[in-house]
mmCIF file of C-alpha atoms in Angstrom:
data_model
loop_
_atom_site.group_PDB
_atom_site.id
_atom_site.type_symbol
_atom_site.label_atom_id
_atom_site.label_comp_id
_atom_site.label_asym_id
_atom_site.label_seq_id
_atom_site.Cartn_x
_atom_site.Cartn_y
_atom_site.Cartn_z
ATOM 1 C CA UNK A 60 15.016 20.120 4.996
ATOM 2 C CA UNK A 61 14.441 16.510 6.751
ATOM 3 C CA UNK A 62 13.280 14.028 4.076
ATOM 4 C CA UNK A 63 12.901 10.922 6.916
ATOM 5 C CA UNK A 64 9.930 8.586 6.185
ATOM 6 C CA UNK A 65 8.308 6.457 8.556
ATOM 7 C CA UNK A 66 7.026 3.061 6.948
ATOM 8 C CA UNK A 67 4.249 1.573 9.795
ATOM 9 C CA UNK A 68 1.731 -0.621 10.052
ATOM 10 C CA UNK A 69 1.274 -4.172 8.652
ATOM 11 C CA UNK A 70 4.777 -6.941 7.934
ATOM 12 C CA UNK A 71 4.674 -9.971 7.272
ATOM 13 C CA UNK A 72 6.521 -13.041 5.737
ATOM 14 C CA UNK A 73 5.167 -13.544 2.369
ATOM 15 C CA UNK A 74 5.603 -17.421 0.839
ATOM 16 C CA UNK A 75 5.335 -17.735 -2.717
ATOM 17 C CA UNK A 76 4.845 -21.362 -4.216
ATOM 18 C CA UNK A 77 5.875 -20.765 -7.923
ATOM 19 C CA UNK A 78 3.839 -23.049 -10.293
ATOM 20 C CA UNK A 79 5.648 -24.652 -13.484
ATOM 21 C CA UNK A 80 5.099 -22.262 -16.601
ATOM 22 C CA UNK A 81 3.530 -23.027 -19.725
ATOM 23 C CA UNK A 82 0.254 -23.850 -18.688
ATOM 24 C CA UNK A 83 -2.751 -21.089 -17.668
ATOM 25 C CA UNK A 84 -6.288 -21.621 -15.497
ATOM 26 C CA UNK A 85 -9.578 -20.094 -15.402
ATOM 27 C CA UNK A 86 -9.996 -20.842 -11.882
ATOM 28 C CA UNK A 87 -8.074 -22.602 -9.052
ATOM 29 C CA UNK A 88 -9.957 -25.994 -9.002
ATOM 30 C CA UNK A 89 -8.354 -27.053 -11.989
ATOM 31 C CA UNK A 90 -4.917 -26.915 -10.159
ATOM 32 C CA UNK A 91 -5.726 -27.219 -6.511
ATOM 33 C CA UNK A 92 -8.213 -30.604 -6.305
ATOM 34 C CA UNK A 93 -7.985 -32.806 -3.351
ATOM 35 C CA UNK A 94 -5.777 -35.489 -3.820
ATOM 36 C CA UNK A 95 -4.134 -34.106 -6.268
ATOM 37 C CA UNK A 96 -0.014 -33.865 -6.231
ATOM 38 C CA UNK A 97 0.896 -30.387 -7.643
ATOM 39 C CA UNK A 98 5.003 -29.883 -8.456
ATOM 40 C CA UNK A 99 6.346 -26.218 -7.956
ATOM 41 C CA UNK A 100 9.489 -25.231 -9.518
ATOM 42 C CA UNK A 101 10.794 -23.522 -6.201
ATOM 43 C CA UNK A 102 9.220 -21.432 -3.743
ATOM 44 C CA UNK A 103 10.129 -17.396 -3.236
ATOM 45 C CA UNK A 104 10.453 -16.354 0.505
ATOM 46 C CA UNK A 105 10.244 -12.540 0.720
ATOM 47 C CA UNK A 106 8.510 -9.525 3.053
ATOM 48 C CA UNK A 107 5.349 -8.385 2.622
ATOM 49 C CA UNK A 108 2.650 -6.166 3.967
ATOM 50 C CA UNK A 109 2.550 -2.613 3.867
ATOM 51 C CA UNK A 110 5.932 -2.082 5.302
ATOM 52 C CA UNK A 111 7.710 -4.774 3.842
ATOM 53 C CA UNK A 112 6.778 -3.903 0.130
ATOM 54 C CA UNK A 113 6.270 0.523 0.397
ATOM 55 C CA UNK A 114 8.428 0.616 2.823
ATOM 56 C CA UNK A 115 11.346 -1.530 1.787
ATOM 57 C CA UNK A 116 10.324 0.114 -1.773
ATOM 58 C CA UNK A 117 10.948 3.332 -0.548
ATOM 59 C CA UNK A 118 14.318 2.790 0.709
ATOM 60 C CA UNK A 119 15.195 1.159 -2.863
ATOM 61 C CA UNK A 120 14.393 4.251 -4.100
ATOM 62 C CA UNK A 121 16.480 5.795 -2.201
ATOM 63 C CA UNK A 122 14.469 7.500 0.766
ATOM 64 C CA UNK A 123 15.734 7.193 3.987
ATOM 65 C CA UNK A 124 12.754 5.297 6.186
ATOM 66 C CA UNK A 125 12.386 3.719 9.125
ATOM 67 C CA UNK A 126 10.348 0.486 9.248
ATOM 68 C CA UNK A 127 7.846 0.253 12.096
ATOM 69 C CA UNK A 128 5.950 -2.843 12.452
ATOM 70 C CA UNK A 129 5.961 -5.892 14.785
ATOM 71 C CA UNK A 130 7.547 -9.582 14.522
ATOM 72 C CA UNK A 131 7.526 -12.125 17.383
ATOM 73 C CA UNK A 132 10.843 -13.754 18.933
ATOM 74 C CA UNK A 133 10.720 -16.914 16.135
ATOM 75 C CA UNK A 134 12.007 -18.198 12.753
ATOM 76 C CA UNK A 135 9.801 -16.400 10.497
ATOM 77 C CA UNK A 136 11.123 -12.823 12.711
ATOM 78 C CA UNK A 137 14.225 -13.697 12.313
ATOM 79 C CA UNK A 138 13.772 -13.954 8.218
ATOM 80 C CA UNK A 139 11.589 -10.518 8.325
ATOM 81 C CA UNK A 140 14.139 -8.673 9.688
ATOM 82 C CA UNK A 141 17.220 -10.199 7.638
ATOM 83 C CA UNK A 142 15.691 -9.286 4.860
ATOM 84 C CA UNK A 143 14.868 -6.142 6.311
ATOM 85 C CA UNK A 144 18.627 -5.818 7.321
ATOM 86 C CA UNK A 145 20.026 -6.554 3.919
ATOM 87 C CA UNK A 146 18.211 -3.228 2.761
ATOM 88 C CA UNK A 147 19.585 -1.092 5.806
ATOM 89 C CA UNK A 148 16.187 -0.627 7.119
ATOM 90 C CA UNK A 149 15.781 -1.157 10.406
ATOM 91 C CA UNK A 150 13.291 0.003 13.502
ATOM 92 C CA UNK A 151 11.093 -3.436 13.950
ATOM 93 C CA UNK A 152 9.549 -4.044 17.350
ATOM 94 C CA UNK A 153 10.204 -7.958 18.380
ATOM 95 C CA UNK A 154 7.767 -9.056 20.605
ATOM 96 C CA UNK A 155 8.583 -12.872 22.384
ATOM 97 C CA UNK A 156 4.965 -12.773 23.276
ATOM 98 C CA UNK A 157 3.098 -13.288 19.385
ATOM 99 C CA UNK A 158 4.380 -15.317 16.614
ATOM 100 C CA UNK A 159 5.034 -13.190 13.606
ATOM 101 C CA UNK A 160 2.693 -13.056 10.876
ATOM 102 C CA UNK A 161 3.022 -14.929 7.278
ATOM 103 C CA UNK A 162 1.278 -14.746 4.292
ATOM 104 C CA UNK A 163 1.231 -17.842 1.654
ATOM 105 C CA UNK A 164 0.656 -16.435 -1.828
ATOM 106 C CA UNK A 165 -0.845 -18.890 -4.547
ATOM 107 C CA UNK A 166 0.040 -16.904 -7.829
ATOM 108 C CA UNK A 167 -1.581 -19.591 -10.173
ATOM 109 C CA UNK A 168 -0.759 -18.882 -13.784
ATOM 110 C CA UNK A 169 -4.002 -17.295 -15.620
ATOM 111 C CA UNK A 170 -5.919 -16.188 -12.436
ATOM 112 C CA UNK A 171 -5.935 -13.354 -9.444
ATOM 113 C CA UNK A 172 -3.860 -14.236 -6.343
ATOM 114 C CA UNK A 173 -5.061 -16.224 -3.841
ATOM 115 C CA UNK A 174 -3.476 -15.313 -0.048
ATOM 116 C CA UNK A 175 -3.844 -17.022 3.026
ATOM 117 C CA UNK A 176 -2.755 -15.442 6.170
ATOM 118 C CA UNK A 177 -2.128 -15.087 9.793
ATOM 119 C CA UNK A 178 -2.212 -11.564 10.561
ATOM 120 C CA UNK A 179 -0.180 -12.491 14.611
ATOM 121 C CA UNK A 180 1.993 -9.877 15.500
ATOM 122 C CA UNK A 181 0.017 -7.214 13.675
ATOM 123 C CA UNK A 182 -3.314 -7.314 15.722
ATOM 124 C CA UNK A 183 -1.289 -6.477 18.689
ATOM 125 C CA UNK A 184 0.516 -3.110 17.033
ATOM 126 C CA UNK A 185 -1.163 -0.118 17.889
ATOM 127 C CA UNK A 186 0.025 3.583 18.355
ATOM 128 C CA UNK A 187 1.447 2.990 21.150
ATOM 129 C CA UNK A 188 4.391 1.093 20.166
ATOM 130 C CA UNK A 189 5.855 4.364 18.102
ATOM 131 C CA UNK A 190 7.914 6.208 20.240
ATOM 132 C CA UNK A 191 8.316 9.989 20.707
ATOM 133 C CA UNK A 192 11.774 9.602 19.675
ATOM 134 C CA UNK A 193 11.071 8.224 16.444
ATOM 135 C CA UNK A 194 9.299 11.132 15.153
ATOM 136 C CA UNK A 195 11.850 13.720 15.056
ATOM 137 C CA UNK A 196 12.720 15.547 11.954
ATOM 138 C CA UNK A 197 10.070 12.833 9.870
ATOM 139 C CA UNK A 198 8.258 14.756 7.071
ATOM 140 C CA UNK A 199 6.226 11.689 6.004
ATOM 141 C CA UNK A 200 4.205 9.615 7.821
ATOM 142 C CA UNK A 201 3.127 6.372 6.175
ATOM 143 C CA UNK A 202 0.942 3.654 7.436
ATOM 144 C CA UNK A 203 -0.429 0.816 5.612
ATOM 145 C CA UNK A 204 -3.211 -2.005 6.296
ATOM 146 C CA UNK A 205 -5.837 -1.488 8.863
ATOM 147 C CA UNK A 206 -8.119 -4.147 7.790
ATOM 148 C CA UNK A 207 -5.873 -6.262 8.548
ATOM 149 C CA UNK A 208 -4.911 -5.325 11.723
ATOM 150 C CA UNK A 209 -6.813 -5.723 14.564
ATOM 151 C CA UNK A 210 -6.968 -2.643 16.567
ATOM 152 C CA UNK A 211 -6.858 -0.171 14.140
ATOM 153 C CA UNK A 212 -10.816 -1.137 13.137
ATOM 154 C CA UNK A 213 -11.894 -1.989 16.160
ATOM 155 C CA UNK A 214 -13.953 0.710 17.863
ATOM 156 C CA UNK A 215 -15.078 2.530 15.023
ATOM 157 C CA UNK A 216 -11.136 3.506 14.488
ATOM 158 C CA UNK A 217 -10.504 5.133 17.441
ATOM 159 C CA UNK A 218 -6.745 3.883 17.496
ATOM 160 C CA UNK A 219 -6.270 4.823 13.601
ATOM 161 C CA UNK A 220 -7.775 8.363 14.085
ATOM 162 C CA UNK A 221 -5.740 8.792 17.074
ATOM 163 C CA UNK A 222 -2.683 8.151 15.934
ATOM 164 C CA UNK A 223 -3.377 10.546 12.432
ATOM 165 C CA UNK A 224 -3.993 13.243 14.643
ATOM 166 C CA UNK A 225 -0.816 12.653 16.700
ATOM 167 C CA UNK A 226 1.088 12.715 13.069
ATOM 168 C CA UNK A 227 -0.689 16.419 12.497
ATOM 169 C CA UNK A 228 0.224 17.262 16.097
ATOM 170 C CA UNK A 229 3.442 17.261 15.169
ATOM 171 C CA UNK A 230 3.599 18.809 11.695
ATOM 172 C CA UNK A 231 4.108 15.549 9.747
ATOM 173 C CA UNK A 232 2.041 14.926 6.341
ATOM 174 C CA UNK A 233 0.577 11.732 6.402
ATOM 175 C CA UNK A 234 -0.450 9.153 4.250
ATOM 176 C CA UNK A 235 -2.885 5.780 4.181
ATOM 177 C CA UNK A 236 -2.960 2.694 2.780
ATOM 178 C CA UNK A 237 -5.734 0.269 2.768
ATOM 179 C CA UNK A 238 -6.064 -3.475 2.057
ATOM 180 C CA UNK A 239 -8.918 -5.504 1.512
ATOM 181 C CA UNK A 240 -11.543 -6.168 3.470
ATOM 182 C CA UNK A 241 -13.148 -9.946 3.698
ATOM 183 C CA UNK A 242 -16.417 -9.446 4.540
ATOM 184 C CA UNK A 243 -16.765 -12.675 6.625
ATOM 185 C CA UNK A 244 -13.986 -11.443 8.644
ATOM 186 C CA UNK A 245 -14.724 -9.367 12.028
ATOM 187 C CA UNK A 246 -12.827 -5.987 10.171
ATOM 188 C CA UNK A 247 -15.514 -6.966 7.654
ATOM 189 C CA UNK A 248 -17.860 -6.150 10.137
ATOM 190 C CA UNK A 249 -16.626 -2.554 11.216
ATOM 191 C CA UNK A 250 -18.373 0.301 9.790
ATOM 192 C CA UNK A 251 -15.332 1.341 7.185
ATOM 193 C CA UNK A 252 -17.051 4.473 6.578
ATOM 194 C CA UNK A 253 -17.153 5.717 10.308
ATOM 195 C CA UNK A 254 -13.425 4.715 10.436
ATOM 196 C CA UNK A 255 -12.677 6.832 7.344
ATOM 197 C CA UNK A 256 -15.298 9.450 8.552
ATOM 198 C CA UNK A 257 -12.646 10.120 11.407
ATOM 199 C CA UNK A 258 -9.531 9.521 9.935
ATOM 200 C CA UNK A 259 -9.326 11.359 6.541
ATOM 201 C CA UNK A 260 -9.568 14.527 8.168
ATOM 202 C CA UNK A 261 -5.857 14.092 9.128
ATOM 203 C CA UNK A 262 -4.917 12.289 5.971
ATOM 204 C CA UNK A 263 -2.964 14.382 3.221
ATOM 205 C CA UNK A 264 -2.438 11.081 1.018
ATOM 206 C CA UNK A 265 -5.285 8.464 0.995
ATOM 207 C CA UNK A 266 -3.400 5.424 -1.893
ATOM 208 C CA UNK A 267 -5.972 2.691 -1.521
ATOM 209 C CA UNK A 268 -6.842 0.356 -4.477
ATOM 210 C CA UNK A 269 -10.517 0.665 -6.248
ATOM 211 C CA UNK A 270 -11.216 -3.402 -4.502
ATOM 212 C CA UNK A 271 -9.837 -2.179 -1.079
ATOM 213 C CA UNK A 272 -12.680 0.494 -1.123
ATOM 214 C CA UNK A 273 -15.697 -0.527 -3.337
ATOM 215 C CA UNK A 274 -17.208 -2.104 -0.877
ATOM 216 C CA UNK A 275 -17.501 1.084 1.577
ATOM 217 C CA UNK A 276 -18.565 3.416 -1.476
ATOM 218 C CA UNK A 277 -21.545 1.237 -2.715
ATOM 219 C CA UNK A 278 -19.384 -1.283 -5.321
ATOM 220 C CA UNK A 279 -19.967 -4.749 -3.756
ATOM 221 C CA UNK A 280 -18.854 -6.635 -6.591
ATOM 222 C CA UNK A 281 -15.399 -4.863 -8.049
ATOM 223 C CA UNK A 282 -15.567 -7.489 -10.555
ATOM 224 C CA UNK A 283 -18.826 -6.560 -11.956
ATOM 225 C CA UNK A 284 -17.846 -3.195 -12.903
ATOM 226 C CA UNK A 285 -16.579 -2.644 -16.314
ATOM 227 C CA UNK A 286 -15.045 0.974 -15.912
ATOM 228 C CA UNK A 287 -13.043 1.376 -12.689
ATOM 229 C CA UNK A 288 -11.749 4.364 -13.239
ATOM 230 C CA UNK A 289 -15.079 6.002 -13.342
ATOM 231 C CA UNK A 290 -16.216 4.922 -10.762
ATOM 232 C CA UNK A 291 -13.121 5.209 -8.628
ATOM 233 C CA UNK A 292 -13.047 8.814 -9.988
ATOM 234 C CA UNK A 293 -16.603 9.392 -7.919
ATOM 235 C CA UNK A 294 -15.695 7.428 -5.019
ATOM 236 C CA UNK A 295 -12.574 9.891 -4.434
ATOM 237 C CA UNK A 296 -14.726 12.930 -4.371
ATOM 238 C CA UNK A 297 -16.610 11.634 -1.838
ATOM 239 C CA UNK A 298 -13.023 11.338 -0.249
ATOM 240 C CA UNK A 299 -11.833 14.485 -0.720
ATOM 241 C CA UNK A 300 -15.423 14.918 0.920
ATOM 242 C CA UNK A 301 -14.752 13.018 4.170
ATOM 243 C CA UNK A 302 -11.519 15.162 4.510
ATOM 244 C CA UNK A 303 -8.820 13.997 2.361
ATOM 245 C CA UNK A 304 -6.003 16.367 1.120
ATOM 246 C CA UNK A 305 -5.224 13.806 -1.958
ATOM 247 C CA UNK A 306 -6.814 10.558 -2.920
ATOM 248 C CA UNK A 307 -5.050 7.951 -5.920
ATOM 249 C CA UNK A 308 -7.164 5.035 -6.425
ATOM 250 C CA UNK A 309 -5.393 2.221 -8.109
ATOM 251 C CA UNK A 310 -7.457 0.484 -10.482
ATOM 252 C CA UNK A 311 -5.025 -2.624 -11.917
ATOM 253 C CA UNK A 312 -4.633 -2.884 -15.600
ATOM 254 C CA UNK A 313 -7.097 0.339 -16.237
ATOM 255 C CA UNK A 314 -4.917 2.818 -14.595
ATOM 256 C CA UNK A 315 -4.922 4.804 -11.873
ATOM 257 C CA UNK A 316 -7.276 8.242 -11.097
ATOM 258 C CA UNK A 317 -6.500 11.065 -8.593
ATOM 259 C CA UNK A 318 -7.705 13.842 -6.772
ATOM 260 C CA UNK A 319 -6.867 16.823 -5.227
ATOM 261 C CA UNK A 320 -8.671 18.965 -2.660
ATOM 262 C CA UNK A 321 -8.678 22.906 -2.826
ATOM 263 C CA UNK A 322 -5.640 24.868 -1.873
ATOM 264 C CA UNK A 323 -6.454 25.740 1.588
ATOM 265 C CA UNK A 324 -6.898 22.042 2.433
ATOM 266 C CA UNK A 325 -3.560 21.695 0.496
ATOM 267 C CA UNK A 326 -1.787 24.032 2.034
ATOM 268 C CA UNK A 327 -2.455 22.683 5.436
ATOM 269 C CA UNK A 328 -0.579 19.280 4.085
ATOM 270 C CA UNK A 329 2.394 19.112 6.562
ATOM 271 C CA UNK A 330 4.421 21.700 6.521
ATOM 272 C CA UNK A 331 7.784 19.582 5.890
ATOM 273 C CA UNK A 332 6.750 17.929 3.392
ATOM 274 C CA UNK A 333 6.604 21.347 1.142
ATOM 275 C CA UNK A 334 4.931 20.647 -1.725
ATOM 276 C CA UNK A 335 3.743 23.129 -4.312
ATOM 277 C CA UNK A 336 0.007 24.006 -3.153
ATOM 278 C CA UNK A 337 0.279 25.946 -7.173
ATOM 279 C CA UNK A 338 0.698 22.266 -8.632
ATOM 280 C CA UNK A 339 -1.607 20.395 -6.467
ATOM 281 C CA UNK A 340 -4.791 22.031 -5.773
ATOM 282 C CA UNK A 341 -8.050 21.333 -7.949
ATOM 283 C CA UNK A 342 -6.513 18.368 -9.957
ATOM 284 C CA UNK A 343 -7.959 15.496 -11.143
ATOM 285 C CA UNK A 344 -6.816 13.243 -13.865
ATOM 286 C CA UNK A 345 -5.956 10.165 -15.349
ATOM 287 C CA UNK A 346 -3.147 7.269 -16.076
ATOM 288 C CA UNK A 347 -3.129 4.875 -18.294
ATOM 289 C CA UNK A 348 -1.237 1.369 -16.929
ATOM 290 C CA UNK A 349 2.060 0.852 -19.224
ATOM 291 C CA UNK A 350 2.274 -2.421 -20.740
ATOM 292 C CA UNK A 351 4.745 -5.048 -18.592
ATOM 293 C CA UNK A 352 7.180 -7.474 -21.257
ATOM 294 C CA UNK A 353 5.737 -10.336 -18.711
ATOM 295 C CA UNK A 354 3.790 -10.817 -15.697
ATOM 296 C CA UNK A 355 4.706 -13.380 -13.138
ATOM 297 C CA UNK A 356 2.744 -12.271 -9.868
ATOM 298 C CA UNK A 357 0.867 -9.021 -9.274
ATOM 299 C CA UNK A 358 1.855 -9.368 -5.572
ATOM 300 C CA UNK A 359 2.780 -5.819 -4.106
ATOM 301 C CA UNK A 360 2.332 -3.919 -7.615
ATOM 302 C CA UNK A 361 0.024 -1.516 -5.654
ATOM 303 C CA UNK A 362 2.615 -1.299 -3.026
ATOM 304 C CA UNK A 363 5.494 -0.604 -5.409
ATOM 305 C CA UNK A 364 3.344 2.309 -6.981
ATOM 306 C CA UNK A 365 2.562 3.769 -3.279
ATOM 307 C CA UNK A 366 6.140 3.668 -2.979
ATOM 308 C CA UNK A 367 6.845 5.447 -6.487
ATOM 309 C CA UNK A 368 4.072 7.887 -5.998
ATOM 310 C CA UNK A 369 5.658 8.994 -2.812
ATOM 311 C CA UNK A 370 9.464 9.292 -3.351
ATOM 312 C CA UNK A 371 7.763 11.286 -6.056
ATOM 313 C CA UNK A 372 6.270 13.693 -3.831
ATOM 314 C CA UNK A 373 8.837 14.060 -1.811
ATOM 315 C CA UNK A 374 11.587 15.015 -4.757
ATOM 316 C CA UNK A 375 9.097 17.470 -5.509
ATOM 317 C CA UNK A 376 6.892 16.363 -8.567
ATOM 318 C CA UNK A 377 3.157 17.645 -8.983
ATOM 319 C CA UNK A 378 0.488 15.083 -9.236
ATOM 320 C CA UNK A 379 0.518 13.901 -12.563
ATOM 321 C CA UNK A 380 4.060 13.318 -12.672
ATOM 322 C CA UNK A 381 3.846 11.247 -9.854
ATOM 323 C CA UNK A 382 1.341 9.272 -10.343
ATOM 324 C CA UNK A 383 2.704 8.094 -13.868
ATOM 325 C CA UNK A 384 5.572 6.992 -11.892
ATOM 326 C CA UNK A 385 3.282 4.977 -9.371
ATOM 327 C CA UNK A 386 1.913 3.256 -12.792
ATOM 328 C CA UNK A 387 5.292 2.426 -13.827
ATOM 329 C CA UNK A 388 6.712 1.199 -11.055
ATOM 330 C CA UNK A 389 3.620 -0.885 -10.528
ATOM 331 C CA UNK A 390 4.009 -2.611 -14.024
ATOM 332 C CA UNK A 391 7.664 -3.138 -13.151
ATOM 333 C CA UNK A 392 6.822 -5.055 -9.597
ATOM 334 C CA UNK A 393 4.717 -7.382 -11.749
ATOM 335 C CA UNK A 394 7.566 -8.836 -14.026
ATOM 336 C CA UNK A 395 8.915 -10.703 -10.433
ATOM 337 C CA UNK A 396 7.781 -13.269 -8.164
ATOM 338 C CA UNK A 397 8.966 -10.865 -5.335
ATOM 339 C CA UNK A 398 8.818 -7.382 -4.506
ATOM 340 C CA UNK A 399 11.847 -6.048 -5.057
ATOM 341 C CA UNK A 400 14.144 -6.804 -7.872
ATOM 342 C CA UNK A 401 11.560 -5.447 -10.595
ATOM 343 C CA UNK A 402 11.612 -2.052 -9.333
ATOM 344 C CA UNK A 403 13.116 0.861 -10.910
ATOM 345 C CA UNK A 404 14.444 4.862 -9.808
ATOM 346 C CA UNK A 405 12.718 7.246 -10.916
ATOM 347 C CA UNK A 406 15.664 8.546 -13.399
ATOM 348 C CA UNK A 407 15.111 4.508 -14.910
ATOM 349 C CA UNK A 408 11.222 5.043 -15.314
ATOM 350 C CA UNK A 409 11.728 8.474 -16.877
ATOM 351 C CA UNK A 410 13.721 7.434 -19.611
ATOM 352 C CA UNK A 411 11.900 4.302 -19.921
ATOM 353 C CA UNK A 412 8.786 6.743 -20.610
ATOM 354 C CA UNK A 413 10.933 8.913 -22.396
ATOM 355 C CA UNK A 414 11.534 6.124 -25.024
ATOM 356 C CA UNK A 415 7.851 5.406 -25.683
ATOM 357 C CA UNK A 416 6.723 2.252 -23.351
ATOM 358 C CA UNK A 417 3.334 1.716 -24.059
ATOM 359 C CA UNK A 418 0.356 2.323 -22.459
ATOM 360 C CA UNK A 419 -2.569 -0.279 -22.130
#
């Protein structure tokens, strides 16, 4: 049985400033002040977005995926896809007319991430640019990032929807990935419920975060609420609800919650993916997050664990087991300033479980 994996949606060029060690803030004025000269003890230049972090996560794992995103004809292409290269994945569209998008990520020691971006390339990928061709034989359909790019939330989600159902059409089990949502933005003015309203109906794998979402599920303020996992637990019946087949809401340093629809609904999730409708229907449950030695940027942990969760899947795991790896892997990603080198197999994070690492 085909095990190909298509990685789409949102790439970028992430650059990461890394601060001098030893010293933690509270908050980012006490580093970044005008006029002030800040030293960095080198700078990490690495992919990001959806398919540069699951999917190039994937295929360290050892999946075979193709990446399907968009660069423009420039310098910062050119370093997406050598990097891309280096990892044998291949399958970006360059397009001479958009520059390619970038990402700088201020991981200041002691507080959350700070990103600044130019989404380019990305608002102008749409379904479109995924050929027939591409699709044979795929069992797994990935796609991460609509809120970040641009005509995936315009019109209520008509693109997004659209291209979920073509993924059904064709027998492939499908999966989603969100990112979050500035409000001040315009995707922070589309009606994110409508959008998921449509989509999740042809969604067997819905992997957002609990601050991607809160916002569309009546949470304004993630930071106000003291037990995620909770809450996240209520949000994702209201997504198995709206149509989902499986929702895993990742919730940082608390964990991570999932839940599973009934087994007709499972049964129905594509039919080459093959998983055991026994295992998965009716399940709910959750993992604690395992304690990392060190933490140098939380950059792409919640795409490392998307990419855990579903090599997972696919090797044929039930839902529990898979979504301890997806908190593994996401402690390893943390212990790196990129998104890469931290990871583990599977076979490493079972017998690193095996041996008693900690839970939080």
């Amino acid at each position: 049985m085909s095990r190909k994996v298509i990685s789409a949606g949102h790439i970028c060029l992430d650059i990461t400033p890394v601060f001098p060690g030893g010293h933690t803030y509270s908050e980012a004025g006490e580093l970044l002040a005008p006029g002030k000269l800040i030293q960095l003890a080198g700078t990490t230049t690495y992919t990001g977005g959806s398919v540069g972090n699951s999917g190039l996560a994937l295929k360290v794992l050892g999946a075979d995926v193709t990446l399907l995103g968009k660069v423009g004809d420039d310098a910062f292409g050119s370093a997406v896809k050598s990097i891309t290269g280096k990892y044998g994945a291949f399958g970006l569209i360059t397009d001479p007319a958009v520059s390619t998008s970038y990402t700088i990520v201020l991981a200041i020691p002691g507080i959350d991430r700070i990103f600044v971006i130019d989404t380019g390339a990305n608002d102008t990928f749409s379904g479109s640019d995924i050929p027939e061709e591409a699709l044979e034989d795929v069992c797994l359909f990935h796609y991460g990032y609509p809120p970040v790019m641009k005509k995936f939330y315009s019109d209520e989600g008509q693109e997004l929807s659209g291209m979920y159902r073509r993924m059904k059409d064709h027998g492939i089990a499908t999966s989603l990935d969100m990112s979050y949502i500035d409000p001040d933005s315009p995707a922070g003015k589309a009606n994110w419920r409508a959008i998921l309203e449509k989509t999740l109906p042809y969604t067997d794998l819905f992997l957002p975060s609990y601050e991607d979402i809160c916002g569309i599920f009546g949470e304004p303020d993630p930071d106000a609420v003291a037990d995620k996992i909770s809450s996240a637990l209520s949000m994702a019946e209201e997504m198995i609800d709206m149509g989902a087949a499986v929702v895993m809401v990742k919730c940082g340093t608390q964990g991570i919650c999932y839940r599973t629809a009934d087994r007709s609904r499972i049964e129905k999730i594509g039919p080459r993916l093959a998983i055991d409708a026994d295992a998965w229907a009716d399940q709910s449950g959750i993992q604690k997050s395992f304690k990392a030695p060190r933490v140098l940027s939380a950059t792409a942990a919640g795409d490392a664990a998307i990419a855990a969760f579903l090599k997972a899947v696919l090797d044929g795991y039930g839902p529990a087991g898979s979504v301890r790896f997806a908190a593994a892997e996401g402690c390893c990603a943390v212990t790196t300033y990129d998104t890469l080198s931290g990871l583990k197999t599977l076979d490493e994070l079972e017998a690193m479980i095996a041996a008693g690492w900690e839970t939080n």
